[in-house]
Amino acid sequence: MFGSVTLVIFFIAIIFVIKTVKVVPQQHAWVVERLGKYHATLGPGLNVVVPFIDRIAYKHILKEIPLDVPPQVCITRDNTQLQVDGILYFQITDPMRASYGSSNYIAAITQLAQTTLRSVIGKMELDKTFEERDHINTAIVSAIDESAENWGVKVLRYEIKDLTPPKEILHAMQAQITAEREKRALIAASEGRKQEQINIATGEREAAIARSEGEKQASINRAQGQAAAIVAIAEASADALRKTAAAIQSPGGSDAVSLKVAEQYVAAFSQLAKTNNSIIVPANLGDISTLIASAMQVVKAQSK
C-alpha cells in the first residue's frame, strides 16, 4: 500500500515539474494566460509557470516569415485586367498584440495586401505597372505596415512575383516590341548609310584638296623650272657674247669675223639663187667688200 502511494506521489511530482518548467526555443515567444487573462510573455530559455493556473495560450515564431499572397485579378487605370501574384515578408514584433489584436493576423495582412494591391494597380496604366514594380512594392508595404502595427506585426517587404496580362494584350505587346525593334533596326541602317555618305564626301573633298595642292606644287615647279631655264639661256648667251667679244679683240679676230661674215653672205646668196622667192635687197648688194666693211664697222662699234 505504501509503495502504491509513493508511486502515485512520484507521478504527481513528475506532472507537476512538467507543468511548472517550460523551455522556450530561440526566436520563439510564448504567451501565458493566468485564469483566462494575459499574464506574461515567455522568452527563450528556461521559464517557470504555476501549474493548473497558468497555461500557454499562444506560441509565436519571431523569425521573418514569408507569406504567399494568392494571385488576384486587378484592373488598371486604362481598364485592362492584370493578374498579379506576390509574396509578403513579415515578422512578429509584439507577441501580446499578435495574440489579442486580431483573431487571425495572417488572414488580416493577406486581405489587406490584396486590397492595397488592387488600389495601387488601379491608379496606374498597364505599361507603368511593368516599369514601376518598386513603387508598387513600397506603396503596399507602407499601407500594410501602418495597420499591422496594431496586430504586433512588422511588414518588411512585398515582392511581385508575376504580372500576367490577358493573352490578347500579351500578343499586342509582343507585336509592339517587334515593331519597335524593326524601327530601331531601320534607324540604325539609315544612320549607317548617312555616315557612309558623309565619309565618302569627306574622302572626296580631301582627295580634291590633295589634287589641287599637287597641281599647285606642279605649277610652281614648272614655273621655277622655266625661270631657271630662261636664266640659264640668258647666262649662256651672255657668256657666248663675252667669249665672241674676247675673240674679236684678240689678234686676228677681226679678220676671222670678216671671213665668217663673207661666208654667211655667200651661203645666203646661193640659197636665194636656188629658190623662186622674191626678196628686196640693198642696191649695193653686188659690192661684197663694201658690205663686209659695213659689218665690221658694226662689230667694232659693239665691241667697244
PDB file of N, CA and C in Angstrom, residues 178-217:
ATOM      1  N   THR A 178       8.121  43.967 -81.286  1.00  0.00           N
ATOM      2  CA  THR A 178       8.701  43.632 -82.589  1.00  0.00           C
ATOM      3  C   THR A 178       8.791  44.855 -83.489  1.00  0.00           C
ATOM      4  N   ALA A 179       7.707  45.663 -83.487  1.00  0.00           N
ATOM      5  CA  ALA A 179       7.712  46.886 -84.298  1.00  0.00           C
ATOM      6  C   ALA A 179       8.794  47.863 -83.833  1.00  0.00           C
ATOM      7  N   GLU A 180       8.960  47.987 -82.533  1.00  0.00           N
ATOM      8  CA  GLU A 180       9.990  48.883 -82.006  1.00  0.00           C
ATOM      9  C   GLU A 180      11.384  48.412 -82.413  1.00  0.00           C
ATOM     10  N   ARG A 181      11.594  47.092 -82.371  1.00  0.00           N
ATOM     11  CA  ARG A 181      12.898  46.575 -82.767  1.00  0.00           C
ATOM     12  C   ARG A 181      13.157  46.798 -84.245  1.00  0.00           C
ATOM     13  N   GLU A 182      12.122  46.579 -85.072  1.00  0.00           N
ATOM     14  CA  GLU A 182      12.288  46.831 -86.505  1.00  0.00           C
ATOM     15  C   GLU A 182      12.550  48.310 -86.768  1.00  0.00           C
ATOM     16  N   LYS A 183      11.859  49.160 -86.012  1.00  0.00           N
ATOM     17  CA  LYS A 183      12.078  50.604 -86.155  1.00  0.00           C
ATOM     18  C   LYS A 183      13.511  50.972 -85.813  1.00  0.00           C
ATOM     19  N   ARG A 184      14.004  50.425 -84.692  1.00  0.00           N
ATOM     20  CA  ARG A 184      15.382  50.713 -84.314  1.00  0.00           C
ATOM     21  C   ARG A 184      16.371  50.184 -85.352  1.00  0.00           C
ATOM     22  N   ALA A 185      16.042  49.015 -85.949  1.00  0.00           N
ATOM     23  CA  ALA A 185      16.923  48.461 -86.980  1.00  0.00           C
ATOM     24  C   ALA A 185      16.961  49.371 -88.212  1.00  0.00           C
ATOM     25  N   LEU A 186      15.788  49.892 -88.624  1.00  0.00           N
ATOM     26  CA  LEU A 186      15.742  50.801 -89.777  1.00  0.00           C
ATOM     27  C   LEU A 186      16.498  52.093 -89.484  1.00  0.00           C
ATOM     28  N   ILE A 187      16.313  52.607 -88.280  1.00  0.00           N
ATOM     29  CA  ILE A 187      17.014  53.834 -87.913  1.00  0.00           C
ATOM     30  C   ILE A 187      18.521  53.602 -87.918  1.00  0.00           C
ATOM     31  N   ALA A 188      18.941  52.453 -87.373  1.00  0.00           N
ATOM     32  CA  ALA A 188      20.373  52.146 -87.355  1.00  0.00           C
ATOM     33  C   ALA A 188      20.919  52.013 -88.778  1.00  0.00           C
ATOM     34  N   ALA A 189      20.129  51.379 -89.680  1.00  0.00           N
ATOM     35  CA  ALA A 189      20.580  51.230 -91.065  1.00  0.00           C
ATOM     36  C   ALA A 189      20.687  52.596 -91.750  1.00  0.00           C
ATOM     37  N   SER A 190      19.673  53.466 -91.529  1.00  0.00           N
ATOM     38  CA  SER A 190      19.718  54.798 -92.139  1.00  0.00           C
ATOM     39  C   SER A 190      20.882  55.617 -91.589  1.00  0.00           C
ATOM     40  N   GLU A 191      21.131  55.489 -90.295  1.00  0.00           N
ATOM     41  CA  GLU A 191      22.284  56.187 -89.722  1.00  0.00           C
ATOM     42  C   GLU A 191      23.589  55.672 -90.330  1.00  0.00           C
ATOM     43  N   GLY A 192      23.639  54.368 -90.590  1.00  0.00           N
ATOM     44  CA  GLY A 192      24.833  53.813 -91.222  1.00  0.00           C
ATOM     45  C   GLY A 192      25.032  54.355 -92.636  1.00  0.00           C
ATOM     46  N   ARG A 193      23.922  54.416 -93.406  1.00  0.00           N
ATOM     47  CA  ARG A 193      24.026  54.978 -94.760  1.00  0.00           C
ATOM     48  C   ARG A 193      24.418  56.453 -94.726  1.00  0.00           C
ATOM     49  N   LYS A 194      23.842  57.179 -93.784  1.00  0.00           N
ATOM     50  CA  LYS A 194      24.190  58.594 -93.641  1.00  0.00           C
ATOM     51  C   LYS A 194      25.665  58.767 -93.340  1.00  0.00           C
ATOM     52  N   GLN A 195      26.167  57.993 -92.408  1.00  0.00           N
ATOM     53  CA  GLN A 195      27.581  58.080 -92.063  1.00  0.00           C
ATOM     54  C   GLN A 195      28.457  57.675 -93.242  1.00  0.00           C
ATOM     55  N   GLU A 196      27.968  56.673 -94.016  1.00  0.00           N
ATOM     56  CA  GLU A 196      28.728  56.256 -95.195  1.00  0.00           C
ATOM     57  C   GLU A 196      28.839  57.395 -96.203  1.00  0.00           C
ATOM     58  N   GLN A 197      27.709  58.098 -96.475  1.00  0.00           N
ATOM     59  CA  GLN A 197      27.734  59.226 -97.411  1.00  0.00           C
ATOM     60  C   GLN A 197      28.637  60.344 -96.908  1.00  0.00           C
ATOM     61  N   ILE A 198      28.586  60.574 -95.598  1.00  0.00           N
ATOM     62  CA  ILE A 198      29.448  61.612 -95.018  1.00  0.00           C
ATOM     63  C   ILE A 198      30.921  61.244 -95.210  1.00  0.00           C
ATOM     64  N   ASN A 199      31.228  59.971 -94.974  1.00  0.00           N
ATOM     65  CA  ASN A 199      32.615  59.522 -95.136  1.00  0.00           C
ATOM     66  C   ASN A 199      33.075  59.639 -96.582  1.00  0.00           C
ATOM     67  N   ILE A 200      32.173  59.271 -97.525  1.00  0.00           N
ATOM     68  CA  ILE A 200      32.536  59.375 -98.950  1.00  0.00           C
ATOM     69  C   ILE A 200      32.776  60.829 -99.339  1.00  0.00           C
ATOM     70  N   ALA A 201      31.845  61.720 -98.909  1.00  0.00           N
ATOM     71  CA  ALA A 201      32.002  63.143 -99.233  1.00  0.00           C
ATOM     72  C   ALA A 201      33.281  63.710 -98.626  1.00  0.00           C
ATOM     73  N   THR A 202      33.553  63.316 -97.401  1.00  0.00           N
ATOM     74  CA  THR A 202      34.780  63.793 -96.748  1.00  0.00           C
ATOM     75  C   THR A 202      36.014  63.292 -97.493  1.00  0.00           C
ATOM     76  N   GLY A 203      35.982  62.018 -97.909  1.00  0.00           N
ATOM     77  CA  GLY A 203      37.110  61.477 -98.656  1.00  0.00           C
ATOM     78  C   GLY A 203      37.313  62.184 -99.989  1.00  0.00           C
ATOM     79  N   GLU A 204      36.208  62.436-100.710  1.00  0.00           N
ATOM     80  CA  GLU A 204      36.306  63.142-101.989  1.00  0.00           C
ATOM     81  C   GLU A 204      36.845  64.560-101.802  1.00  0.00           C
ATOM     82  N   ARG A 205      36.374  65.230-100.753  1.00  0.00           N
ATOM     83  CA  ARG A 205      36.857  66.584-100.507  1.00  0.00           C
ATOM     84  C   ARG A 205      38.352  66.584-100.201  1.00  0.00           C
ATOM     85  N   GLU A 206      38.775  65.657 -99.357  1.00  0.00           N
ATOM     86  CA  GLU A 206      40.197  65.585 -99.031  1.00  0.00           C
ATOM     87  C   GLU A 206      41.028  65.218-100.258  1.00  0.00           C
ATOM     88  N   ALA A 207      40.474  64.325-101.117  1.00  0.00           N
ATOM     89  CA  ALA A 207      41.198  63.963-102.341  1.00  0.00           C
ATOM     90  C   ALA A 207      41.320  65.159-103.282  1.00  0.00           C
ATOM     91  N   ALA A 208      40.200  65.943-103.409  1.00  0.00           N
ATOM     92  CA  ALA A 208      40.239  67.124-104.273  1.00  0.00           C
ATOM     93  C   ALA A 208      41.259  68.143-103.757  1.00  0.00           C
ATOM     94  N   ILE A 209      41.285  68.320-102.428  1.00  0.00           N
ATOM     95  CA  ILE A 209      42.255  69.247-101.844  1.00  0.00           C
ATOM     96  C   ILE A 209      43.678  68.770-102.123  1.00  0.00           C
ATOM     97  N   ALA A 210      43.871  67.454-101.963  1.00  0.00           N
ATOM     98  CA  ALA A 210      45.201  66.908-102.222  1.00  0.00           C
ATOM     99  C   ALA A 210      45.604  67.086-103.686  1.00  0.00           C
ATOM    100  N   ARG A 211      44.624  66.845-104.608  1.00  0.00           N
ATOM    101  CA  ARG A 211      44.939  67.032-106.028  1.00  0.00           C
ATOM    102  C   ARG A 211      45.275  68.487-106.334  1.00  0.00           C
ATOM    103  N   SER A 212      44.470  69.406-105.790  1.00  0.00           N
ATOM    104  CA  SER A 212      44.731  70.823-106.044  1.00  0.00           C
ATOM    105  C   SER A 212      46.086  71.250-105.485  1.00  0.00           C
ATOM    106  N   GLU A 213      46.407  70.723-104.300  1.00  0.00           N
ATOM    107  CA  GLU A 213      47.726  71.032-103.739  1.00  0.00           C
ATOM    108  C   GLU A 213      48.839  70.484-104.631  1.00  0.00           C
ATOM    109  N   GLY A 214      48.612  69.264-105.166  1.00  0.00           N
ATOM    110  CA  GLY A 214      49.611  68.689-106.069  1.00  0.00           C
ATOM    111  C   GLY A 214      49.767  69.498-107.352  1.00  0.00           C
ATOM    112  N   GLU A 215      48.609  69.913-107.943  1.00  0.00           N
ATOM    113  CA  GLU A 215      48.669  70.726-109.161  1.00  0.00           C
ATOM    114  C   GLU A 215      49.346  72.071-108.903  1.00  0.00           C
ATOM    115  N   LYS A 216      49.020  72.646-107.730  1.00  0.00           N
ATOM    116  CA  LYS A 216      49.650  73.920-107.370  1.00  0.00           C
ATOM    117  C   LYS A 216      51.160  73.766-107.274  1.00  0.00           C
ATOM    118  N   GLN A 217      51.601  72.713-106.594  1.00  0.00           N
ATOM    119  CA  GLN A 217      53.036  72.489-106.453  1.00  0.00           C
ATOM    120  C   GLN A 217      53.693  72.207-107.796  1.00  0.00           C
TER     121      GLN A 217
END
